[in-house]
Amino acid sequence: MQKEKWDKQVKDLTRCMEKELDEKRFRHTMSVAQTAACMAMRYDVDPYKAYVAGLLHDCAKCIKNKKKLELAEMYDIPVSAPAKENPDLLHAPLGSVLAKERYGITDPEILSAIMYHTTGKPNMTKLEMILYIADYIEIHRKMLPLLERARSLAFVSLEECMCVILESTLSYLGKNGAMLDPMTKETLTYYNNLN
Ligand code: DGI
Ligand code: FE
Ligand code: FE
């Protein structure tokens, strides 16, 4: 995309996200976009795509849970059992649909990165891993288990970093007794076997 066009797109999308998200979520969003762009430079991925993916990844996060379920039905998004229990899980697939329908993103790589930014999936593309990792390591994240280790690996190996984050997420979900989404499980198995 032409530089001028891209600048305008980013400016417009940033304004939309500032309106759509609460203050903390907006701050997180801007930080994920920056982090994802830096990681993209390291891994030879288009940094503009990574920035836009970061900018929109949580665009459905501040929608009320009841509304998330309604929108999921409207857009034929499958609702897994864990998502029924915790509709917040829907913000990723719903965010991907809204990125396309409301915010005019047509790039399938960006849409897919948004779709899988919460659960991950087996055999992710570099852009998908970058968004997943940037979401976890951005500077405003409160200290999570293994965060320092994930940060130090983020610019060394995407696959190893995925393993560390998945391990941390699994232990967090286990402690809180949350139901595992089948996709989170598959992602875990895949990346554990890989490293
Ligand atoms: O939207 P963010 O807070 O920036 O981050 P995110 O999209 O990774 O969402 C994180 C939340 O999703 C966190 O509370 C853990 C939860 N989560 C991730 N995988 C699963 C899950 N929750 C359940 N119940 N099952 C999962 O497999
Ligand atoms: Fe999210
Ligand atoms: Fe996020």
mmCIF file of C-alpha atoms and ligand atoms in Angstrom:
data_model
loop_
_atom_site.group_PDB
_atom_site.id
_atom_site.type_symbol
_atom_site.label_atom_id
_atom_site.label_comp_id
_atom_site.label_asym_id
_atom_site.label_seq_id
_atom_site.Cartn_x
_atom_site.Cartn_y
_atom_site.Cartn_z
ATOM 1 C CA MET A 1 0.000 0.000 0.000
ATOM 2 C CA GLN A 2 1.167 3.546 -0.765
ATOM 3 C CA LYS A 3 2.675 5.355 2.222
ATOM 4 C CA GLU A 4 0.157 8.261 2.143
ATOM 5 C CA LYS A 5 -2.780 5.899 1.896
ATOM 6 C CA TRP A 6 -1.457 3.817 4.728
ATOM 7 C CA ASP A 7 -0.918 6.886 6.950
ATOM 8 C CA LYS A 8 -4.509 7.941 6.371
ATOM 9 C CA GLN A 9 -5.827 4.445 7.081
ATOM 10 C CA VAL A 10 -3.875 4.237 10.334
ATOM 11 C CA LYS A 11 -5.026 7.690 11.407
ATOM 12 C CA ASP A 12 -8.674 6.814 10.738
ATOM 13 C CA LEU A 13 -8.475 3.412 12.424
ATOM 14 C CA THR A 14 -6.709 4.887 15.458
ATOM 15 C CA ARG A 15 -9.535 7.429 15.853
ATOM 16 C CA CYS A 16 -12.128 4.640 15.565
ATOM 17 C CA MET A 17 -10.367 2.542 18.207
ATOM 18 C CA GLU A 18 -10.053 5.497 20.565
ATOM 19 C CA LYS A 19 -13.843 5.886 20.405
ATOM 20 C CA GLU A 20 -14.628 2.175 20.531
ATOM 21 C CA LEU A 21 -12.311 1.107 23.366
ATOM 22 C CA ASP A 22 -11.919 2.211 26.970
ATOM 23 C CA GLU A 23 -8.776 4.095 27.931
ATOM 24 C CA LYS A 24 -6.763 1.121 29.136
ATOM 25 C CA ARG A 25 -7.692 -1.064 26.197
ATOM 26 C CA PHE A 26 -6.779 1.738 23.797
ATOM 27 C CA ARG A 27 -3.394 2.149 25.452
ATOM 28 C CA HIS A 28 -2.842 -1.625 25.213
ATOM 29 C CA THR A 29 -3.916 -1.559 21.554
ATOM 30 C CA MET A 30 -1.438 1.166 20.583
ATOM 31 C CA SER A 31 1.308 -0.702 22.386
ATOM 32 C CA VAL A 32 0.498 -4.022 20.672
ATOM 33 C CA ALA A 33 0.577 -2.251 17.277
ATOM 34 C CA GLN A 34 4.040 -0.788 17.994
ATOM 35 C CA THR A 35 5.414 -4.035 19.386
ATOM 36 C CA ALA A 36 4.029 -6.073 16.486
ATOM 37 C CA ALA A 37 5.567 -3.650 13.963
ATOM 38 C CA CYS A 38 9.001 -3.963 15.621
ATOM 39 C CA MET A 39 8.772 -7.739 15.662
ATOM 40 C CA ALA A 40 7.730 -7.717 11.995
ATOM 41 C CA MET A 41 10.925 -5.802 11.129
ATOM 42 C CA ARG A 42 12.959 -8.470 12.890
ATOM 43 C CA TYR A 43 11.219 -11.376 11.134
ATOM 44 C CA ASP A 44 10.937 -9.969 7.630
ATOM 45 C CA VAL A 45 7.186 -9.457 7.740
ATOM 46 C CA ASP A 46 5.414 -6.339 6.436
ATOM 47 C CA PRO A 47 5.497 -4.009 9.487
ATOM 48 C CA TYR A 48 2.504 -2.048 8.201
ATOM 49 C CA LYS A 49 0.354 -5.174 8.188
ATOM 50 C CA ALA A 50 1.529 -6.035 11.683
ATOM 51 C CA TYR A 51 0.706 -2.507 12.860
ATOM 52 C CA VAL A 52 -2.841 -2.628 11.447
ATOM 53 C CA ALA A 53 -3.401 -6.118 12.895
ATOM 54 C CA GLY A 54 -2.294 -4.783 16.295
ATOM 55 C CA LEU A 55 -4.506 -1.733 15.968
ATOM 56 C CA LEU A 56 -7.647 -3.790 15.355
ATOM 57 C CA HIS A 57 -6.966 -7.019 17.245
ATOM 58 C CA ASP A 58 -9.169 -6.114 20.239
ATOM 59 C CA CYS A 59 -11.762 -4.057 18.324
ATOM 60 C CA ALA A 60 -14.575 -6.293 19.668
ATOM 61 C CA LYS A 61 -13.240 -6.451 23.230
ATOM 62 C CA CYS A 62 -15.356 -3.650 24.709
ATOM 63 C CA ILE A 63 -18.644 -4.895 23.275
ATOM 64 C CA LYS A 64 -20.896 -6.226 26.075
ATOM 65 C CA ASN A 65 -20.892 -10.011 26.375
ATOM 66 C CA LYS A 66 -24.604 -10.325 25.566
ATOM 67 C CA LYS A 67 -24.090 -8.296 22.418
ATOM 68 C CA LYS A 68 -21.013 -10.398 21.528
ATOM 69 C CA LEU A 69 -23.202 -13.508 21.564
ATOM 70 C CA GLU A 70 -25.860 -11.788 19.443
ATOM 71 C CA LEU A 71 -23.284 -10.620 16.912
ATOM 72 C CA ALA A 72 -21.695 -14.098 16.818
ATOM 73 C CA GLU A 73 -25.053 -15.532 15.842
ATOM 74 C CA MET A 74 -25.635 -12.802 13.288
ATOM 75 C CA TYR A 75 -22.278 -13.454 11.604
ATOM 76 C CA ASP A 76 -22.463 -17.276 11.909
ATOM 77 C CA ILE A 77 -19.467 -17.468 14.219
ATOM 78 C CA PRO A 78 -19.375 -20.876 15.946
ATOM 79 C CA VAL A 79 -19.680 -20.594 19.747
ATOM 80 C CA SER A 80 -17.670 -23.310 21.510
ATOM 81 C CA ALA A 81 -18.659 -24.527 24.991
ATOM 82 C CA PRO A 82 -15.870 -22.497 26.667
ATOM 83 C CA ALA A 83 -16.983 -19.440 24.680
ATOM 84 C CA LYS A 84 -20.552 -19.909 25.902
ATOM 85 C CA GLU A 85 -19.202 -19.897 29.444
ATOM 86 C CA ASN A 86 -16.796 -17.023 28.764
ATOM 87 C CA PRO A 87 -18.088 -14.965 25.795
ATOM 88 C CA ASP A 88 -14.946 -12.863 26.017
ATOM 89 C CA LEU A 89 -13.309 -15.612 23.959
ATOM 90 C CA LEU A 90 -15.505 -14.463 21.066
ATOM 91 C CA HIS A 91 -13.769 -11.092 20.806
ATOM 92 C CA ALA A 92 -11.109 -12.629 18.559
ATOM 93 C CA PRO A 93 -13.280 -14.212 15.808
ATOM 94 C CA LEU A 94 -15.809 -11.393 16.154
ATOM 95 C CA GLY A 95 -13.010 -8.830 15.934
ATOM 96 C CA SER A 96 -11.879 -10.425 12.704
ATOM 97 C CA VAL A 97 -15.366 -10.164 11.185
ATOM 98 C CA LEU A 98 -15.771 -6.561 12.349
ATOM 99 C CA ALA A 99 -12.325 -5.647 11.016
ATOM 100 C CA LYS A 100 -13.654 -6.672 7.619
ATOM 101 C CA GLU A 101 -17.277 -5.516 7.815
ATOM 102 C CA ARG A 102 -16.886 -2.300 9.826
ATOM 103 C CA TYR A 103 -13.318 -1.220 9.291
ATOM 104 C CA GLY A 104 -12.789 -2.282 5.686
ATOM 105 C CA ILE A 105 -9.809 -4.601 6.148
ATOM 106 C CA THR A 106 -9.634 -7.041 3.256
ATOM 107 C CA ASP A 107 -6.182 -8.578 3.746
ATOM 108 C CA PRO A 108 -6.816 -12.239 4.716
ATOM 109 C CA GLU A 109 -3.489 -12.451 6.593
ATOM 110 C CA ILE A 110 -4.461 -9.587 8.886
ATOM 111 C CA LEU A 111 -7.976 -10.990 9.393
ATOM 112 C CA SER A 112 -6.594 -14.403 10.272
ATOM 113 C CA ALA A 113 -4.064 -12.961 12.748
ATOM 114 C CA ILE A 114 -6.941 -11.203 14.547
ATOM 115 C CA MET A 115 -9.108 -14.332 14.415
ATOM 116 C CA TYR A 116 -6.523 -16.466 16.252
ATOM 117 C CA HIS A 117 -4.912 -13.912 18.554
ATOM 118 C CA THR A 118 -6.480 -15.382 21.720
ATOM 119 C CA THR A 119 -6.349 -19.153 21.233
ATOM 120 C CA GLY A 120 -3.599 -19.390 18.649
ATOM 121 C CA LYS A 121 -3.790 -22.343 16.258
ATOM 122 C CA PRO A 122 -1.430 -25.045 15.049
ATOM 123 C CA ASN A 123 1.105 -24.071 12.394
ATOM 124 C CA MET A 124 0.613 -20.303 12.558
ATOM 125 C CA THR A 125 2.058 -17.858 10.026
ATOM 126 C CA LYS A 126 4.765 -15.426 11.146
ATOM 127 C CA LEU A 127 2.234 -12.571 11.244
ATOM 128 C CA GLU A 128 -0.174 -14.655 13.361
ATOM 129 C CA MET A 129 2.571 -15.528 15.848
ATOM 130 C CA ILE A 130 3.780 -11.933 15.954
ATOM 131 C CA LEU A 131 0.322 -10.632 16.906
ATOM 132 C CA TYR A 132 -0.198 -13.416 19.455
ATOM 133 C CA ILE A 133 3.173 -12.673 21.072
ATOM 134 C CA ALA A 134 2.963 -8.859 20.885
ATOM 135 C CA ASP A 135 -0.415 -9.046 22.651
ATOM 136 C CA TYR A 136 1.269 -10.799 25.560
ATOM 137 C CA ILE A 137 4.570 -8.937 25.834
ATOM 138 C CA GLU A 138 3.594 -5.288 25.218
ATOM 139 C CA ILE A 139 4.898 -2.947 27.922
ATOM 140 C CA HIS A 140 1.571 -2.196 29.614
ATOM 141 C CA ARG A 141 0.785 -5.851 30.347
ATOM 142 C CA LYS A 142 0.720 -6.424 34.049
ATOM 143 C CA MET A 143 3.396 -8.861 35.208
ATOM 144 C CA LEU A 144 2.314 -12.347 34.213
ATOM 145 C CA PRO A 145 4.103 -15.622 34.859
ATOM 146 C CA LEU A 146 6.983 -16.099 32.439
ATOM 147 C CA LEU A 147 6.528 -12.603 30.952
ATOM 148 C CA GLU A 148 10.217 -11.726 31.214
ATOM 149 C CA ARG A 149 11.177 -14.977 29.576
ATOM 150 C CA ALA A 150 8.643 -14.408 26.766
ATOM 151 C CA ARG A 151 10.008 -10.884 26.240
ATOM 152 C CA SER A 152 13.565 -12.087 25.993
ATOM 153 C CA LEU A 153 12.598 -14.792 23.482
ATOM 154 C CA ALA A 154 10.282 -12.659 21.317
ATOM 155 C CA PHE A 155 13.112 -11.369 19.152
ATOM 156 C CA VAL A 156 15.016 -14.667 19.161
ATOM 157 C CA SER A 157 12.544 -17.385 18.137
ATOM 158 C CA LEU A 158 8.830 -17.065 17.409
ATOM 159 C CA GLU A 159 8.184 -20.776 17.982
ATOM 160 C CA GLU A 160 10.009 -20.950 21.312
ATOM 161 C CA CYS A 161 8.298 -17.790 22.456
ATOM 162 C CA MET A 162 4.908 -19.320 21.539
ATOM 163 C CA CYS A 163 5.702 -22.276 23.806
ATOM 164 C CA VAL A 164 6.507 -20.067 26.775
ATOM 165 C CA ILE A 165 3.337 -17.991 26.391
ATOM 166 C CA LEU A 166 1.159 -21.070 25.925
ATOM 167 C CA GLU A 167 2.641 -22.605 29.043
ATOM 168 C CA SER A 168 1.946 -19.424 30.997
ATOM 169 C CA THR A 169 -1.624 -19.154 29.668
ATOM 170 C CA LEU A 170 -2.319 -22.789 30.448
ATOM 171 C CA SER A 171 -1.140 -22.470 34.030
ATOM 172 C CA TYR A 172 -3.193 -19.270 34.434
ATOM 173 C CA LEU A 173 -6.331 -20.901 33.025
ATOM 174 C CA GLY A 174 -5.739 -24.033 35.113
ATOM 175 C CA LYS A 175 -5.460 -22.003 38.324
ATOM 176 C CA ASN A 176 -8.677 -20.167 37.525
ATOM 177 C CA GLY A 177 -10.533 -23.354 36.617
ATOM 178 C CA ALA A 178 -11.433 -21.961 33.186
ATOM 179 C CA MET A 179 -12.510 -24.346 30.440
ATOM 180 C CA LEU A 180 -9.912 -24.720 27.720
ATOM 181 C CA ASP A 181 -11.004 -23.810 24.224
ATOM 182 C CA PRO A 182 -10.299 -26.810 21.943
ATOM 183 C CA MET A 183 -8.188 -24.560 19.728
ATOM 184 C CA THR A 184 -5.983 -23.467 22.668
ATOM 185 C CA LYS A 185 -5.437 -27.154 23.418
ATOM 186 C CA GLU A 186 -4.511 -27.984 19.827
ATOM 187 C CA THR A 187 -2.130 -25.024 19.685
ATOM 188 C CA LEU A 188 -0.430 -26.150 22.876
ATOM 189 C CA THR A 189 0.069 -29.692 21.648
ATOM 190 C CA TYR A 190 1.396 -28.478 18.312
ATOM 191 C CA TYR A 191 3.985 -26.059 19.730
ATOM 192 C CA ASN A 192 5.039 -28.390 22.546
ATOM 193 C CA ASN A 193 5.806 -31.108 20.020
ATOM 194 C CA LEU A 194 7.663 -28.666 17.815
ATOM 195 C CA ASN A 195 10.285 -27.535 20.320
HETATM 196 O O1 DGI B 1 -7.729 -9.471 24.769
HETATM 197 P P1 DGI B 1 -6.503 -9.475 25.624
HETATM 198 O O2 DGI B 1 -6.810 -9.374 27.089
HETATM 199 O O3 DGI B 1 -5.497 -8.457 25.210
HETATM 200 O O4 DGI B 1 -5.760 -10.885 25.437
HETATM 201 P P2 DGI B 1 -6.355 -12.228 24.771
HETATM 202 O O5 DGI B 1 -7.085 -11.917 23.537
HETATM 203 O O6 DGI B 1 -5.206 -13.191 24.670
HETATM 204 O O7 DGI B 1 -7.357 -12.750 25.828
HETATM 205 C C1 DGI B 1 -6.848 -13.233 26.996
HETATM 206 C C2 DGI B 1 -7.943 -13.898 27.777
HETATM 207 O O8 DGI B 1 -8.408 -15.049 27.074
HETATM 208 C C3 DGI B 1 -7.389 -14.377 29.091
HETATM 209 O O9 DGI B 1 -8.313 -14.002 30.097
HETATM 210 C C4 DGI B 1 -7.318 -15.865 28.954
HETATM 211 C C5 DGI B 1 -8.405 -16.136 27.964
HETATM 212 N N1 DGI B 1 -8.207 -17.401 27.252
HETATM 213 C C6 DGI B 1 -7.249 -17.748 26.348
HETATM 214 N N2 DGI B 1 -7.401 -19.020 25.956
HETATM 215 C C7 DGI B 1 -8.487 -19.506 26.636
HETATM 216 C C8 DGI B 1 -9.001 -18.464 27.452
HETATM 217 N N3 DGI B 1 -10.082 -18.624 28.247
HETATM 218 C C9 DGI B 1 -10.688 -19.819 28.258
HETATM 219 N N4 DGI B 1 -11.764 -19.989 29.018
HETATM 220 N N5 DGI B 1 -10.243 -20.871 27.490
HETATM 221 C C10 DGI B 1 -9.145 -20.763 26.671
HETATM 222 O O10 DGI B 1 -8.763 -21.734 26.017
HETATM 223 FE FE FE B 2 -7.612 -9.965 22.723
HETATM 224 FE FE FE B 3 -5.056 -7.667 23.308
#
